[in-house]
């Protein structure tokens, strides 16, 4: 796989380079609430710009249905990217025209998903859009740096690399390198912590990881399906009844550790009535929205001996203060351990920042939730495979 450093060594001054970044950040109106992904995209863009390339960036925001969905405009992202790069970043419509670029300039194309061909299932539509991008920009090379989208076979991620010489950006390289450590021979004990909302989303990764890990700690909304599989009543907690049989089979591995207590609430709200109960004491009408303090201690004990940790999915509804302590406690235990630790998942990464945990307390915080899970499942990531050809 050729890298952005190879491209710089070949000489990029005065040449136009098309870069796919992942700038899909959460917005509150036009305010960016977490700019982690924009910051993660800066090193590759600076490297190219510093070497004199004319850089045209493509990225998406959310799932717009047409270009008139102006709430999905990348305008706030262009402004923030310009601040971080120290030079204004012009936002260019998808059908151009491209402004006259000087060496080192960086411009951003509007939300790439404003054109439905970007995500089309039809190969010819995507190929035509990829050709449009190459023609519009006059790019001679393509740098793939949007790790959060490499699991998608989309025009700006996959098809452009069929027309243009493709190179892996620094972010994609570092993400792939870290995840290879986890799928290779991670140092033991290898402990995985899974949470978040749905078992069904994570079933494939649980199945792929179980043979490789020493312990799998389960919290979040998904723990209630496992608790139900053990015969406990779960009140009105999140439950996927059709997954109970699967959960029971997975429990046979003997490696899954479940919470022993949970924080329950009488409704899903920050000002709900709450109590902490043992897992055999969840009454009807109450919903489990976080793991309890005894569970945090239990999980922390397992984490304290770990040499490798992968964490995906918050332990509770961390967005609401009364249900954030489980996530905070487990994250803190990971930070305190000496393990090589990787955080994967958009909400988990956001939780680290929202709860004020030190980002450098983790060895790596992945920018790609879905992409990192698919990698760990052993799936081929189209946006990486196309660079390896
Ligand atoms: P990630 O993006 O890190 O992969 P997910 O998207 O799977 O994580 O899950 C994140 C969501 O799970 C959060 O919005 C959180 O509020 C929710 N969640 C966690 N615990 C619970 C729970 N007990 N009940 C309902 N939702 C939960
Ligand atoms: Mg998520």
Tab-separated table of C-alpha atoms and ligand atoms in Angstrom:
chain	number	residue	atom	x	y	z
A	1	UNK	CA	0.000	0.000	0.000
A	2	UNK	CA	1.477	3.360	-1.014
A	3	UNK	CA	1.313	6.083	1.576
A	4	UNK	CA	0.976	9.846	1.632
A	5	UNK	CA	4.665	10.037	2.547
A	6	UNK	CA	5.515	8.117	-0.643
A	7	UNK	CA	3.433	10.663	-2.545
A	8	UNK	CA	5.271	13.574	-0.923
A	9	UNK	CA	8.604	11.899	-1.778
A	10	UNK	CA	7.486	11.608	-5.403
A	11	UNK	CA	7.006	15.403	-5.350
A	12	UNK	CA	3.612	17.080	-5.054
A	13	UNK	CA	4.453	20.776	-5.397
A	14	UNK	CA	2.033	22.345	-7.856
A	15	UNK	CA	0.103	19.089	-8.321
A	16	UNK	CA	-3.547	18.703	-7.378
A	17	UNK	CA	-4.324	15.979	-4.851
A	18	UNK	CA	-7.834	14.774	-4.015
A	19	UNK	CA	-8.174	13.772	-0.356
A	20	UNK	CA	-11.133	11.930	1.207
A	21	UNK	CA	-11.379	12.894	4.862
A	22	UNK	CA	-13.942	11.995	7.507
A	23	UNK	CA	-15.293	15.312	8.781
A	24	UNK	CA	-18.669	13.956	9.862
A	25	UNK	CA	-18.919	15.821	13.172
A	26	UNK	CA	-21.918	16.292	15.461
A	27	UNK	CA	-23.592	19.687	15.018
A	28	UNK	CA	-26.024	21.629	17.156
A	29	UNK	CA	-27.430	23.970	14.490
A	30	UNK	CA	-24.229	25.410	13.019
A	31	UNK	CA	-22.157	24.790	16.139
A	32	UNK	CA	-19.733	21.867	16.075
A	33	UNK	CA	-20.122	20.048	19.402
A	34	UNK	CA	-17.104	17.736	18.997
A	35	UNK	CA	-14.381	18.584	16.445
A	36	UNK	CA	-12.325	15.406	17.073
A	37	UNK	CA	-12.621	14.160	13.506
A	38	UNK	CA	-11.634	17.522	12.005
A	39	UNK	CA	-8.546	17.635	14.232
A	40	UNK	CA	-7.667	14.062	13.258
A	41	UNK	CA	-7.738	15.035	9.565
A	42	UNK	CA	-5.264	17.909	9.958
A	43	UNK	CA	-1.882	16.074	9.939
A	44	UNK	CA	-2.359	14.545	6.460
A	45	UNK	CA	-3.757	17.786	5.007
A	46	UNK	CA	-0.881	19.807	6.507
A	47	UNK	CA	1.688	17.353	5.194
A	48	UNK	CA	0.361	17.718	1.650
A	49	UNK	CA	-0.181	21.461	1.838
A	50	UNK	CA	3.256	21.972	3.398
A	51	UNK	CA	4.796	20.072	0.479
A	52	UNK	CA	3.140	22.516	-1.937
A	53	UNK	CA	0.243	20.376	-3.150
A	54	UNK	CA	-3.050	21.949	-4.209
A	55	UNK	CA	-5.381	20.018	-1.921
A	56	UNK	CA	-9.047	19.349	-2.690
A	57	UNK	CA	-10.833	17.646	0.200
A	58	UNK	CA	-14.051	15.651	-0.066
A	59	UNK	CA	-16.173	14.685	2.941
A	60	UNK	CA	-19.754	13.978	3.953
A	61	UNK	CA	-21.984	15.196	6.745
A	62	UNK	CA	-24.917	13.114	7.928
A	63	UNK	CA	-27.356	11.592	5.481
A	64	UNK	CA	-28.839	14.368	3.308
A	65	UNK	CA	-31.450	13.403	0.755
A	66	UNK	CA	-30.677	16.248	-1.675
A	67	UNK	CA	-28.473	19.321	-2.085
A	68	UNK	CA	-31.324	21.486	-0.808
A	69	UNK	CA	-30.845	19.916	2.653
A	70	UNK	CA	-28.835	22.989	3.660
A	71	UNK	CA	-28.670	21.879	7.306
A	72	UNK	CA	-26.122	19.318	6.039
A	73	UNK	CA	-23.831	21.938	4.495
A	74	UNK	CA	-20.153	21.570	5.344
A	75	UNK	CA	-19.828	25.371	5.791
A	76	UNK	CA	-19.229	25.200	9.591
A	77	UNK	CA	-16.688	22.422	9.016
A	78	UNK	CA	-14.799	24.450	6.375
A	79	UNK	CA	-14.569	27.348	8.829
A	80	UNK	CA	-13.222	25.141	11.655
A	81	UNK	CA	-10.800	23.348	9.344
A	82	UNK	CA	-9.450	26.726	8.213
A	83	UNK	CA	-8.866	27.742	11.850
A	84	UNK	CA	-7.000	24.515	12.560
A	85	UNK	CA	-4.887	24.741	9.388
A	86	UNK	CA	-4.162	28.431	9.947
A	87	UNK	CA	-5.427	29.459	6.503
A	88	UNK	CA	-8.996	29.884	5.226
A	89	UNK	CA	-10.572	26.844	3.560
A	90	UNK	CA	-12.952	27.767	0.752
A	91	UNK	CA	-16.138	25.671	0.352
A	92	UNK	CA	-16.729	24.712	-3.292
A	93	UNK	CA	-20.037	23.430	-4.775
A	94	UNK	CA	-19.949	19.847	-6.062
A	95	UNK	CA	-20.334	20.942	-9.676
A	96	UNK	CA	-17.664	23.623	-9.351
A	97	UNK	CA	-16.158	25.785	-10.534
A	98	UNK	CA	-12.970	25.200	-8.610
A	99	UNK	CA	-11.208	28.473	-7.730
A	100	UNK	CA	-7.728	29.101	-9.070
A	101	UNK	CA	-5.535	27.217	-6.590
A	102	UNK	CA	-2.041	28.213	-5.470
A	103	UNK	CA	0.530	25.758	-4.166
A	104	UNK	CA	-0.360	24.789	-0.584
A	105	UNK	CA	-4.014	25.863	-0.833
A	106	UNK	CA	-6.661	23.623	0.728
A	107	UNK	CA	-10.298	23.738	-0.438
A	108	UNK	CA	-13.257	21.608	0.649
A	109	UNK	CA	-15.968	20.345	-1.689
A	110	UNK	CA	-19.543	20.587	-0.369
A	111	UNK	CA	-21.144	17.558	1.275
A	112	UNK	CA	-20.280	14.740	-1.133
A	113	UNK	CA	-23.607	13.041	-0.344
A	114	UNK	CA	-25.486	15.981	-1.896
A	115	UNK	CA	-24.952	13.952	-5.089
A	116	UNK	CA	-26.916	10.681	-4.836
A	117	UNK	CA	-24.344	8.920	-7.040
A	118	UNK	CA	-21.875	8.991	-4.106
A	119	UNK	CA	-23.758	6.253	-2.260
A	120	UNK	CA	-25.446	4.597	-5.264
A	121	UNK	CA	-25.586	0.797	-5.373
A	122	UNK	CA	-25.164	1.090	-9.152
A	123	UNK	CA	-21.468	0.700	-10.083
A	124	UNK	CA	-21.816	2.828	-13.243
A	125	UNK	CA	-23.394	5.745	-11.352
A	126	UNK	CA	-20.605	5.730	-8.798
A	127	UNK	CA	-17.930	5.420	-11.485
A	128	UNK	CA	-19.446	8.388	-13.357
A	129	UNK	CA	-19.395	10.486	-10.194
A	130	UNK	CA	-15.800	9.478	-9.453
A	131	UNK	CA	-14.868	10.567	-12.994
A	132	UNK	CA	-16.679	13.875	-12.439
A	133	UNK	CA	-14.562	14.445	-9.291
A	134	UNK	CA	-11.342	13.680	-11.174
A	135	UNK	CA	-12.312	15.962	-14.091
A	136	UNK	CA	-13.534	18.820	-11.894
A	137	UNK	CA	-10.384	18.894	-9.806
A	138	UNK	CA	-7.803	17.783	-12.366
A	139	UNK	CA	-6.327	15.690	-9.541
A	140	UNK	CA	-3.354	13.461	-10.296
A	141	UNK	CA	-3.462	11.487	-7.082
A	142	UNK	CA	-5.977	10.367	-4.470
A	143	UNK	CA	-5.255	10.160	-0.752
A	144	UNK	CA	-7.691	8.117	1.324
A	145	UNK	CA	-7.695	9.450	4.886
A	146	UNK	CA	-11.304	9.061	6.026
A	147	UNK	CA	-10.981	5.974	8.193
A	148	UNK	CA	-14.601	6.296	9.344
A	149	UNK	CA	-15.795	5.587	5.782
A	150	UNK	CA	-13.327	2.973	4.452
A	151	UNK	CA	-15.899	0.224	5.105
A	152	UNK	CA	-18.174	1.902	2.545
A	153	UNK	CA	-18.005	1.158	-1.180
A	154	UNK	CA	-18.769	4.748	-2.172
A	155	UNK	CA	-17.600	6.923	-5.068
A	156	UNK	CA	-15.284	9.256	-3.126
A	157	UNK	CA	-13.906	6.393	-1.014
A	158	UNK	CA	-13.615	3.491	-3.428
A	159	UNK	CA	-14.295	4.346	-7.071
A	160	UNK	CA	-11.933	7.354	-7.267
A	161	UNK	CA	-9.050	5.018	-6.422
A	162	UNK	CA	-9.839	3.038	-9.564
A	163	UNK	CA	-9.194	6.124	-11.758
A	164	UNK	CA	-6.469	7.906	-9.796
A	165	UNK	CA	-3.271	6.604	-8.192
A	166	UNK	CA	-4.328	5.861	-4.598
A	167	UNK	CA	-2.343	6.465	-1.405
A	168	UNK	CA	-3.213	5.799	2.237
A	169	UNK	CA	-3.305	8.900	4.436
A	170	UNK	CA	-1.624	8.995	7.828
A	171	UNK	CA	-4.882	8.517	9.717
A	172	UNK	CA	-5.937	5.439	7.755
A	173	UNK	CA	-2.444	3.990	8.185
A	174	UNK	CA	-2.325	4.499	11.936
A	175	UNK	CA	-5.851	3.144	12.431
A	176	UNK	CA	-5.124	0.026	10.381
A	177	UNK	CA	-1.830	-0.535	12.184
A	178	UNK	CA	-3.465	-0.334	15.621
A	179	UNK	CA	-6.350	-2.615	14.668
A	180	UNK	CA	-3.918	-5.153	13.204
A	181	UNK	CA	-2.331	-5.369	16.652
A	182	UNK	CA	-5.727	-6.355	18.055
A	183	UNK	CA	-6.449	-8.986	15.397
A	184	UNK	CA	-2.884	-10.327	15.424
A	185	UNK	CA	-1.330	-11.511	18.672
A	186	UNK	CA	-2.355	-8.987	21.330
A	187	UNK	CA	-0.556	-9.178	24.655
A	188	UNK	CA	-2.585	-11.052	27.264
A	189	UNK	CA	-4.763	-10.743	29.202
A	190	UNK	CA	-6.804	-9.239	26.333
A	191	UNK	CA	-9.996	-7.687	27.678
A	192	UNK	CA	-12.808	-6.282	25.543
A	193	UNK	CA	-15.462	-3.965	26.986
A	194	UNK	CA	-18.686	-3.684	24.988
A	195	UNK	CA	-21.672	-1.468	25.643
A	196	UNK	CA	-23.929	0.801	23.653
A	197	UNK	CA	-27.495	0.198	22.767
A	198	UNK	CA	-28.018	-2.922	20.677
A	199	UNK	CA	-26.750	-6.501	20.828
A	200	UNK	CA	-27.841	-7.015	17.225
A	201	UNK	CA	-25.409	-4.273	16.055
A	202	UNK	CA	-22.520	-5.947	17.829
A	203	UNK	CA	-23.328	-9.641	17.551
A	204	UNK	CA	-20.896	-10.217	14.686
A	205	UNK	CA	-18.042	-8.546	16.512
A	206	UNK	CA	-18.797	-10.439	19.749
A	207	UNK	CA	-18.673	-13.739	17.840
A	208	UNK	CA	-15.424	-12.776	16.117
A	209	UNK	CA	-13.749	-11.571	19.316
A	210	UNK	CA	-14.816	-14.243	21.820
A	211	UNK	CA	-12.278	-16.864	20.688
A	212	UNK	CA	-9.477	-14.289	20.937
A	213	UNK	CA	-10.173	-12.553	24.234
A	214	UNK	CA	-9.646	-13.579	27.849
A	215	UNK	CA	-12.649	-11.621	29.129
A	216	UNK	CA	-15.520	-9.741	27.550
A	217	UNK	CA	-17.166	-7.207	29.863
A	218	UNK	CA	-20.699	-6.296	28.798
A	219	UNK	CA	-22.524	-3.141	29.918
A	220	UNK	CA	-24.786	-0.596	28.238
A	221	UNK	CA	-28.249	-1.317	26.920
A	222	UNK	CA	-27.102	-4.647	25.496
A	223	UNK	CA	-26.386	-6.177	28.912
A	224	UNK	CA	-30.124	-6.556	29.570
A	225	UNK	CA	-30.545	-9.079	26.762
A	226	UNK	CA	-27.752	-11.115	28.388
A	227	UNK	CA	-29.299	-10.722	31.845
A	228	UNK	CA	-32.643	-11.866	30.416
A	229	UNK	CA	-30.840	-14.892	28.935
A	230	UNK	CA	-29.743	-15.746	32.491
A	231	UNK	CA	-33.361	-15.600	33.607
A	232	UNK	CA	-33.448	-12.191	35.301
A	233	UNK	CA	-36.392	-9.835	34.885
A	234	UNK	CA	-35.261	-6.610	33.238
A	235	UNK	CA	-38.342	-4.385	33.704
A	236	UNK	CA	-38.636	-1.895	30.873
A	237	UNK	CA	-34.898	-1.876	30.104
A	238	UNK	CA	-33.750	-2.143	26.494
A	239	UNK	CA	-34.345	-5.773	25.497
A	240	UNK	CA	-33.978	-7.575	22.170
A	241	UNK	CA	-36.080	-10.676	22.785
A	242	UNK	CA	-35.120	-12.248	19.467
A	243	UNK	CA	-31.457	-12.155	20.534
A	244	UNK	CA	-31.929	-13.970	23.856
A	245	UNK	CA	-31.068	-17.375	22.379
A	246	UNK	CA	-27.925	-15.955	20.770
A	247	UNK	CA	-26.968	-14.314	24.037
A	248	UNK	CA	-27.377	-17.636	25.860
A	249	UNK	CA	-25.046	-19.369	23.378
A	250	UNK	CA	-22.434	-16.638	23.744
A	251	UNK	CA	-22.598	-16.959	27.545
A	252	UNK	CA	-21.527	-20.611	27.211
A	253	UNK	CA	-18.024	-19.351	26.350
A	254	UNK	CA	-17.606	-18.583	30.052
A	255	UNK	CA	-15.708	-15.425	29.124
A	256	UNK	CA	-18.552	-12.920	29.363
A	257	UNK	CA	-18.710	-10.822	32.530
A	258	UNK	CA	-22.040	-9.121	33.257
A	259	UNK	CA	-22.875	-6.329	35.707
A	260	UNK	CA	-24.008	-7.328	39.209
A	261	UNK	CA	-25.888	-4.096	39.888
A	262	UNK	CA	-27.566	-1.453	37.751
A	263	UNK	CA	-28.925	2.072	38.045
A	264	UNK	CA	-32.651	1.997	37.234
A	265	UNK	CA	-34.965	4.924	36.505
A	266	UNK	CA	-38.727	5.296	36.335
A	267	UNK	CA	-38.404	7.004	32.947
A	268	UNK	CA	-35.799	8.004	30.362
A	269	UNK	CA	-34.962	11.498	31.629
A	270	UNK	CA	-32.242	13.378	33.502
A	271	UNK	CA	-34.673	14.206	36.330
A	272	UNK	CA	-36.185	10.704	36.614
A	273	UNK	CA	-36.420	8.954	39.978
A	274	UNK	CA	-33.426	6.573	40.199
A	275	UNK	CA	-32.078	3.788	42.415
A	276	UNK	CA	-29.235	1.324	42.349
A	277	UNK	CA	-30.392	-2.304	42.545
A	278	UNK	CA	-28.790	-5.750	42.216
A	279	UNK	CA	-29.465	-7.367	38.839
A	280	UNK	CA	-32.035	-9.701	40.405
A	281	UNK	CA	-33.958	-6.696	41.737
A	282	UNK	CA	-35.089	-4.852	38.610
A	283	UNK	CA	-38.806	-4.272	39.132
A	284	UNK	CA	-41.478	-3.873	36.463
A	285	UNK	CA	-41.826	-0.282	35.298
A	286	UNK	CA	-38.147	0.511	35.942
A	287	UNK	CA	-35.492	0.698	33.238
A	288	UNK	CA	-31.754	0.090	33.619
A	289	UNK	CA	-29.865	3.081	32.257
A	290	UNK	CA	-26.383	2.482	33.685
A	291	UNK	CA	-24.258	-0.167	35.363
A	292	UNK	CA	-23.943	0.269	39.130
A	293	UNK	CA	-20.904	1.073	41.315
A	294	UNK	CA	-20.328	-2.572	42.347
A	295	UNK	CA	-20.163	-3.519	38.649
A	296	UNK	CA	-17.690	-0.709	37.984
A	297	UNK	CA	-15.468	-2.115	40.745
A	298	UNK	CA	-15.817	-5.623	39.307
A	299	UNK	CA	-15.019	-4.455	35.737
A	300	UNK	CA	-12.130	-2.288	37.006
A	301	UNK	CA	-10.584	-5.313	38.743
A	302	UNK	CA	-10.528	-7.254	35.466
A	303	UNK	CA	-9.163	-4.223	33.599
A	304	UNK	CA	-6.395	-3.643	36.134
A	305	UNK	CA	-4.632	-6.851	35.069
A	306	UNK	CA	-5.197	-6.407	31.318
A	307	UNK	CA	-2.320	-5.923	28.889
A	308	UNK	CA	-4.572	-5.148	25.917
A	309	UNK	CA	-7.998	-3.459	26.033
A	310	UNK	CA	-10.536	-2.693	23.324
A	311	UNK	CA	-13.559	-0.654	24.399
A	312	UNK	CA	-16.638	-0.009	22.274
A	313	UNK	CA	-19.919	1.398	23.484
A	314	UNK	CA	-20.810	3.441	26.593
A	315	UNK	CA	-21.796	1.575	29.782
A	316	UNK	CA	-24.939	3.672	30.200
A	317	UNK	CA	-26.829	6.662	28.882
A	318	UNK	CA	-23.796	8.903	29.526
A	319	UNK	CA	-25.512	11.832	27.756
A	320	UNK	CA	-27.673	12.227	30.900
A	321	UNK	CA	-25.622	13.050	34.015
A	322	UNK	CA	-27.315	10.564	36.426
A	323	UNK	CA	-26.356	7.688	34.101
A	324	UNK	CA	-22.792	8.694	33.193
A	325	UNK	CA	-20.916	7.246	36.176
A	326	UNK	CA	-20.628	3.699	34.826
A	327	UNK	CA	-18.997	4.927	31.624
A	328	UNK	CA	-16.783	7.336	33.557
A	329	UNK	CA	-15.685	4.635	36.031
A	330	UNK	CA	-14.871	2.051	33.371
A	331	UNK	CA	-13.096	4.612	31.170
A	332	UNK	CA	-11.103	5.741	34.210
A	333	UNK	CA	-10.132	2.130	34.932
A	334	UNK	CA	-8.841	1.787	31.364
A	335	UNK	CA	-6.859	5.024	31.711
A	336	UNK	CA	-5.382	3.787	35.018
A	337	UNK	CA	-4.335	0.415	33.608
A	338	UNK	CA	-0.984	-0.029	31.904
A	339	UNK	CA	-2.655	-1.861	29.003
A	340	UNK	CA	-2.397	-0.977	25.338
A	341	UNK	CA	-5.892	0.496	25.010
A	342	UNK	CA	-8.047	1.251	22.007
A	343	UNK	CA	-11.391	3.060	22.005
A	344	UNK	CA	-13.611	2.387	18.966
A	345	UNK	CA	-17.048	3.845	18.310
A	346	UNK	CA	-18.286	7.352	17.709
A	347	UNK	CA	-20.297	7.622	20.933
A	348	UNK	CA	-17.542	6.065	23.045
A	349	UNK	CA	-14.990	8.556	21.712
A	350	UNK	CA	-17.464	11.392	22.275
A	351	UNK	CA	-18.029	10.113	25.853
A	352	UNK	CA	-14.288	10.280	26.576
A	353	UNK	CA	-14.264	13.939	25.600
A	354	UNK	CA	-17.663	14.856	27.071
A	355	UNK	CA	-16.773	13.328	30.467
A	356	UNK	CA	-13.477	15.208	30.478
A	357	UNK	CA	-11.267	12.110	30.502
A	358	UNK	CA	-7.720	12.623	29.231
A	359	UNK	CA	-7.586	11.619	25.546
A	360	UNK	CA	-3.907	10.733	25.951
A	361	UNK	CA	-4.880	8.268	28.681
A	362	UNK	CA	-5.757	5.848	25.871
A	363	UNK	CA	-3.227	4.428	23.408
A	364	UNK	CA	-5.569	5.091	20.503
A	365	UNK	CA	-9.027	6.586	20.000
A	366	UNK	CA	-10.397	5.398	16.688
A	367	UNK	CA	-12.222	7.884	14.473
A	368	UNK	CA	-14.225	5.102	12.842
A	369	UNK	CA	-16.845	3.172	14.802
A	370	UNK	CA	-18.360	0.987	12.087
A	371	UNK	CA	-15.054	0.663	10.236
A	372	UNK	CA	-13.152	-0.480	13.329
A	373	UNK	CA	-15.840	-3.032	14.225
A	374	UNK	CA	-15.885	-4.443	10.681
A	375	UNK	CA	-12.097	-4.678	10.732
A	376	UNK	CA	-12.213	-6.599	14.029
A	377	UNK	CA	-14.905	-8.876	12.574
A	378	UNK	CA	-12.335	-9.798	9.924
A	379	UNK	CA	-14.239	-8.199	7.053
A	380	UNK	CA	-12.450	-6.673	4.062
A	381	UNK	CA	-12.704	-2.891	4.077
A	382	UNK	CA	-13.298	-1.857	0.422
A	383	UNK	CA	-11.617	1.539	0.858
A	384	UNK	CA	-8.437	-0.136	2.152
A	385	UNK	CA	-8.503	-3.073	-0.265
A	386	UNK	CA	-8.653	-0.725	-3.266
A	387	UNK	CA	-5.398	0.929	-2.088
A	388	UNK	CA	-3.686	-2.427	-1.761
A	389	UNK	CA	-4.224	-3.359	-5.411
B	1	LIG	P1	-20.633	3.565	19.768
B	1	LIG	O1	-21.054	4.716	18.878
B	1	LIG	O2	-19.521	3.945	20.702
B	1	LIG	O3	-20.354	2.326	18.973
B	1	LIG	P2	-23.375	2.811	20.265
B	1	LIG	O4	-23.799	3.686	19.127
B	1	LIG	O5	-23.474	1.351	20.105
B	1	LIG	O6	-21.887	3.208	20.724
B	1	LIG	O7	-24.248	3.153	21.552
B	1	LIG	C1	-24.272	4.428	22.121
B	1	LIG	C2	-25.593	4.706	22.762
B	1	LIG	O8	-25.982	3.682	23.663
B	1	LIG	C3	-25.540	5.979	23.584
B	1	LIG	O9	-26.300	6.974	22.939
B	1	LIG	C4	-26.125	5.582	24.942
B	1	LIG	O10	-27.032	6.523	25.447
B	1	LIG	C5	-26.812	4.268	24.625
B	1	LIG	N1	-26.967	3.436	25.826
B	1	LIG	C6	-26.015	3.002	26.654
B	1	LIG	N2	-26.532	2.315	27.688
B	1	LIG	C7	-27.869	2.316	27.510
B	1	LIG	C8	-28.972	1.770	28.245
B	1	LIG	N3	-28.780	1.085	29.384
B	1	LIG	N4	-30.217	1.956	27.749
B	1	LIG	C9	-30.399	2.645	26.606
B	1	LIG	N5	-29.418	3.178	25.865
B	1	LIG	C10	-28.150	3.016	26.312
B	2	LIG	MG1	-22.909	5.142	17.880
